[in-house]
C-alpha positions as semicolon CSV with decimal commas, in nm:
position;residue;x (nm);y (nm);z (nm)
1;M;2,422;-7,925;-1,877
2;F;2,194;-8,226;-2,035
3;G;2,532;-8,434;-2,107
4;K;2,673;-8,125;-2,316
5;N;2,938;-7,941;-2,068
6;E;3,300;-7,970;-2,095
7;I;3,473;-8,263;-1,958
8;L;3,746;-8,117;-1,691
9;K;4,050;-8,277;-1,520
10;T;4,105;-8,219;-1,188
11;V;4,321;-7,922;-1,046
12;H;4,440;-7,947;-0,654
13;R;4,584;-7,593;-0,621
14;F;4,777;-7,574;-0,266
15;T;4,681;-7,203;-0,294
16;G;4,324;-7,311;-0,233
17;T;4,227;-7,114;-0,519
18;L;3,873;-7,207;-0,648
19;D;3,723;-7,210;-0,939
20;V;3,344;-7,053;-0,881
21;H;3,083;-6,991;-1,147
22;S;2,829;-6,879;-0,895
23;I;2,757;-6,739;-0,482
24;F;2,386;-6,736;-0,403
25;Y;2,169;-6,730;-0,101
26;T;1,849;-6,982;-0,103
27;L;1,743;-7,289;0,098
28;Q;1,899;-7,598;0,099
29;G;1,586;-7,813;-0,097
30;E;1,706;-8,139;-0,040
31;G;1,967;-8,448;0,176
32;P;1,936;-8,416;0,532
33;F;2,025;-7,999;0,521
34;A;1,623;-7,969;0,403
35;G;1,511;-7,598;0,424
36;V;1,754;-7,509;0,608
37;P;1,888;-7,128;0,436
38;A;2,236;-7,129;0,307
39;V;2,492;-6,978;0,059
40;F;2,554;-7,169;-0,158
41;V;2,934;-7,168;-0,401
42;R;2,862;-7,318;-0,708
43;L;3,220;-7,460;-0,807
44;H;3,236;-7,362;-1,216
45;G;3,267;-7,700;-1,373
46;C;3,240;-8,093;-1,353
47;T;3,456;-8,374;-1,480
48;L;3,107;-8,615;-1,585
49;A;2,857;-8,541;-1,808
50;C;2,517;-8,663;-1,714
51;S;2,256;-8,667;-1,972
52;W;1,937;-8,555;-1,746
53;C;2,199;-8,218;-1,537
54;D;1,983;-7,930;-1,526
55;T;2,274;-7,748;-1,340
56;E;2,411;-7,472;-1,564
57;F;2,782;-7,450;-1,417
58;E;2,965;-7,351;-1,701
59;Q;2,880;-6,995;-1,866
60;S;3,121;-6,810;-1,594
61;K;3,398;-6,839;-1,392
62;L;3,571;-6,624;-1,171
63;T;3,923;-6,700;-0,918
64;L;3,863;-6,671;-0,582
65;E;4,078;-6,746;-0,297
66;P;3,957;-6,849;0,018
67;S;3,897;-6,519;0,262
68;D;3,696;-6,449;-0,082
69;L;3,429;-6,674;-0,013
70;V;3,425;-6,603;0,290
71;Q;3,361;-6,257;0,313
72;E;3,102;-6,317;-0,084
73;A;2,876;-6,559;0,206
74;T;2,884;-6,331;0,468
75;N;2,774;-5,981;0,285
76;H;2,548;-6,279;0,084
77;I;2,400;-6,354;0,503
78;A;2,439;-5,954;0,618
79;S;2,163;-5,832;0,367
80;A;1,934;-6,127;0,407
81;N;1,944;-6,214;0,734
82;L;1,645;-5,946;0,877
83;R;1,658;-6,113;1,258
84;N;2,091;-6,124;1,419
85;D;1,982;-6,306;1,720
86;R;1,977;-6,626;1,474
87;P;2,252;-6,512;1,189
88;H;2,236;-6,810;0,862
89;A;2,555;-7,016;0,882
90;L;2,537;-7,296;0,622
91;I;2,790;-7,312;0,356
92;V;2,705;-7,548;0,135
93;L;2,997;-7,626;-0,144
94;T;2,834;-7,830;-0,497
95;G;2,895;-7,774;-0,843
96;G;2,918;-7,940;-1,122
97;E;3,149;-8,172;-0,936
98;P;3,314;-7,932;-0,596
99;L;3,591;-8,205;-0,529
100;R;3,707;-8,153;-0,879
101;Q;3,878;-7,875;-0,676
102;N;4,114;-7,847;-0,370
103;V;3,826;-7,748;-0,177
104;V;4,017;-7,847;0,173
105;P;4,162;-7,433;0,258
106;A;3,753;-7,287;0,155
107;V;3,685;-7,573;0,401
108;H;3,927;-7,422;0,706
109;A;3,827;-7,054;0,609
110;F;3,451;-7,110;0,610
111;N;3,519;-7,278;0,934
112;D;3,701;-7,058;1,045
113;A;3,476;-6,798;1,066
114;G;3,174;-7,016;1,274
115;Y;3,032;-7,169;0,859
116;A;2,937;-7,491;0,903
117;V;2,966;-7,637;0,531
118;Q;2,793;-7,933;0,318
119;I;2,956;-8,024;0,069
120;E;2,755;-8,194;-0,268
121;T;2,941;-8,429;-0,453
122;A;2,889;-8,769;-0,711
123;G;3,144;-8,905;-0,421
124;I;3,441;-9,027;-0,769
125;H;3,662;-8,775;-0,635
126;F;3,834;-8,665;-0,260
127;P;4,088;-8,390;-0,208
128;T;4,379;-8,502;0,026
129;G;4,316;-8,371;0,382
130;L;3,947;-8,380;0,352
131;D;3,903;-8,620;0,565
132;R;4,115;-8,368;0,894
133;C;3,806;-8,153;0,810
134;I;3,482;-8,412;0,843
135;E;3,692;-8,573;1,093
136;T;3,712;-8,241;1,315
137;G;3,380;-8,180;1,173
138;A;3,457;-7,893;0,999
139;C;3,222;-8,022;0,684
140;A;2,974;-8,298;0,568
141;I;2,989;-8,508;0,222
142;V;2,657;-8,565;0,118
143;C;2,667;-8,775;-0,199
144;S;2,502;-8,851;-0,527
145;P;2,578;-9,158;-0,682
146;K;2,648;-9,130;-1,082
147;T;2,854;-9,387;-1,112
148;A;2,922;-9,698;-1,077
149;R;3,208;-9,695;-0,863
150;I;3,227;-9,396;-0,546
151;H;3,634;-9,303;-0,397
152;S;3,628;-9,505;-0,075
153;S;3,694;-9,213;0,128
154;V;3,389;-9,066;0,063
155;E;3,175;-9,459;0,161
156;D;3,382;-9,380;0,442
157;Y;3,275;-9,040;0,574
158;A;2,984;-8,989;0,303
159;E;2,676;-8,846;0,620
160;A;2,450;-8,935;0,384
161;Y;2,285;-9,040;0,040
162;K;2,027;-8,935;-0,263
163;Y;1,913;-9,095;-0,543
164;I;1,717;-8,928;-0,829
165;L;1,444;-9,112;-0,918
166;D;1,235;-9,194;-1,270
167;R;0,975;-9,387;-1,303
168;N;1,065;-9,466;-1,656
169;E;1,373;-9,591;-1,559
170;S;1,451;-9,956;-1,430
171;W;1,540;-10,021;-1,098
172;D;1,596;-10,309;-0,829
173;L;1,318;-10,436;-0,656
174;D;1,563;-10,542;-0,400
175;D;1,637;-10,231;-0,272
176;G;1,370;-9,945;-0,541
177;L;1,751;-9,763;-0,630
178;P;1,797;-9,725;-0,990
179;S;1,921;-9,994;-1,175
180;F;2,250;-9,808;-1,389
181;A;2,474;-9,535;-1,379
182;V;2,392;-9,211;-1,538
183;S;2,425;-9,204;-1,876
184;Q;2,729;-9,014;-1,994
185;R;2,689;-8,792;-2,302
186;G;2,393;-8,910;-2,411
187;Q;2,546;-9,282;-2,421
188;P;2,341;-9,562;-2,257
189;P;2,440;-9,642;-1,931
190;T;2,631;-10,043;-1,936
191;A;2,699;-10,060;-1,566
192;R;2,489;-10,114;-1,243
193;L;2,447;-9,757;-0,983
194;Y;2,649;-9,776;-0,692
195;R;2,474;-9,790;-0,388
196;P;2,589;-9,840;-0,034
197;E;2,646;-10,156;0,110
198;V;2,307;-10,292;0,326
199;G;2,391;-10,193;0,719
200;T;2,553;-9,882;0,640
201;E;2,484;-9,573;0,872
202;A;2,472;-9,347;0,616
203;E;2,088;-9,245;0,557
204;I;1,922;-9,279;0,203
205;F;1,758;-9,026;0,012
206;V;1,553;-9,065;-0,273
207;S;1,424;-8,731;-0,505
208;P;1,209;-8,775;-0,802
209;L;1,311;-8,699;-1,144
210;D;1,206;-8,266;-1,283
211;P;1,157;-8,423;-1,627
212;P;1,464;-8,232;-1,874
213;N;1,182;-8,049;-2,101
214;R;0,964;-7,846;-1,928
215;E;0,823;-7,676;-2,236
216;S;0,670;-8,040;-2,314
217;S;0,239;-8,087;-2,257
218;D;0,330;-8,397;-2,063
219;Y;0,570;-8,243;-1,849
220;A;0,355;-8,199;-1,517
221;R;0,150;-8,521;-1,588
222;N;0,536;-8,711;-1,613
223;W;0,664;-8,470;-1,303
224;Q;0,364;-8,568;-1,061
225;M;0,395;-8,984;-1,164
226;N;0,757;-8,898;-1,039
227;Q;0,689;-8,810;-0,735
228;E;0,447;-9,057;-0,640
229;H;0,677;-9,342;-0,762
230;A;0,975;-9,146;-0,558
231;A;0,680;-9,181;-0,230
232;Q;0,646;-9,507;-0,280
233;I;0,997;-9,619;-0,295
234;A;1,065;-9,449;-0,033
235;M;0,743;-9,610;0,243
236;R;0,865;-9,921;0,062
237;Y;1,247;-9,939;0,137
238;G;1,252;-9,674;0,465
239;Y;1,415;-9,429;0,264
240;R;1,375;-9,091;0,317
241;L;1,189;-8,810;0,037
242;S;1,352;-8,548;-0,065
243;L;1,066;-8,383;-0,291
244;Q;1,398;-7,984;-0,382
245;V;1,225;-7,753;-0,109
246;H;1,374;-7,535;-0,353
247;K;1,222;-7,582;-0,679
248;I;0,907;-7,582;-0,518
249;V;0,883;-7,261;-0,379
250;R;1,143;-7,101;-0,700
251;L;1,402;-7,006;-0,587
252;P;1,742;-7,123;-0,749
């Protein structure tokens, strides 16, 4: 968290076993599926160490088979779903960086069990076979760029892009998006943050940065001003505002 996590290498096990941090039932709070009840499968570890990342993905790790993941998700849904006539069937694979690992067997397992799958990624990795999953409708890719470049296959298949906006950071007048890649290990960014080419069919969502120091006396003011900034950018450039619904209603 906050750039202090261990930077891990990619691990592509052919068996499809995944290192998992946690599994929980909540609402998808951001992007094209915002407001949809979902089981989050947060995978362990990341290949980046972003300075403002507020997500815990290191403290626990279970290595699970795809069938185990399906059963865990089914158990969470069964315990929460009070309306059996409207089963909730969205699985969100997130992290850390989920595409650090070979998620393809898990995507197939979830899809075979009737679940839709969304993958949240920074876009720098792309496991072999994931293209076929996307082309057959087994999963959707949502990319939140943190670096200057992303994998070319993510560019080809991303359904949406998400950008976090901080009113105190530099942004480009041409497109309203952050000027620089996210700093790593607390170092200042030096490269221009990736953005899709003009004319892309993928939607662009903008979200306000939730300031990291929640104990600060300025936290509420900065949080409000970041929200206002994101709203202005969305209206000025035609993006979709994403307000992190899960945080507003105090869900994980």
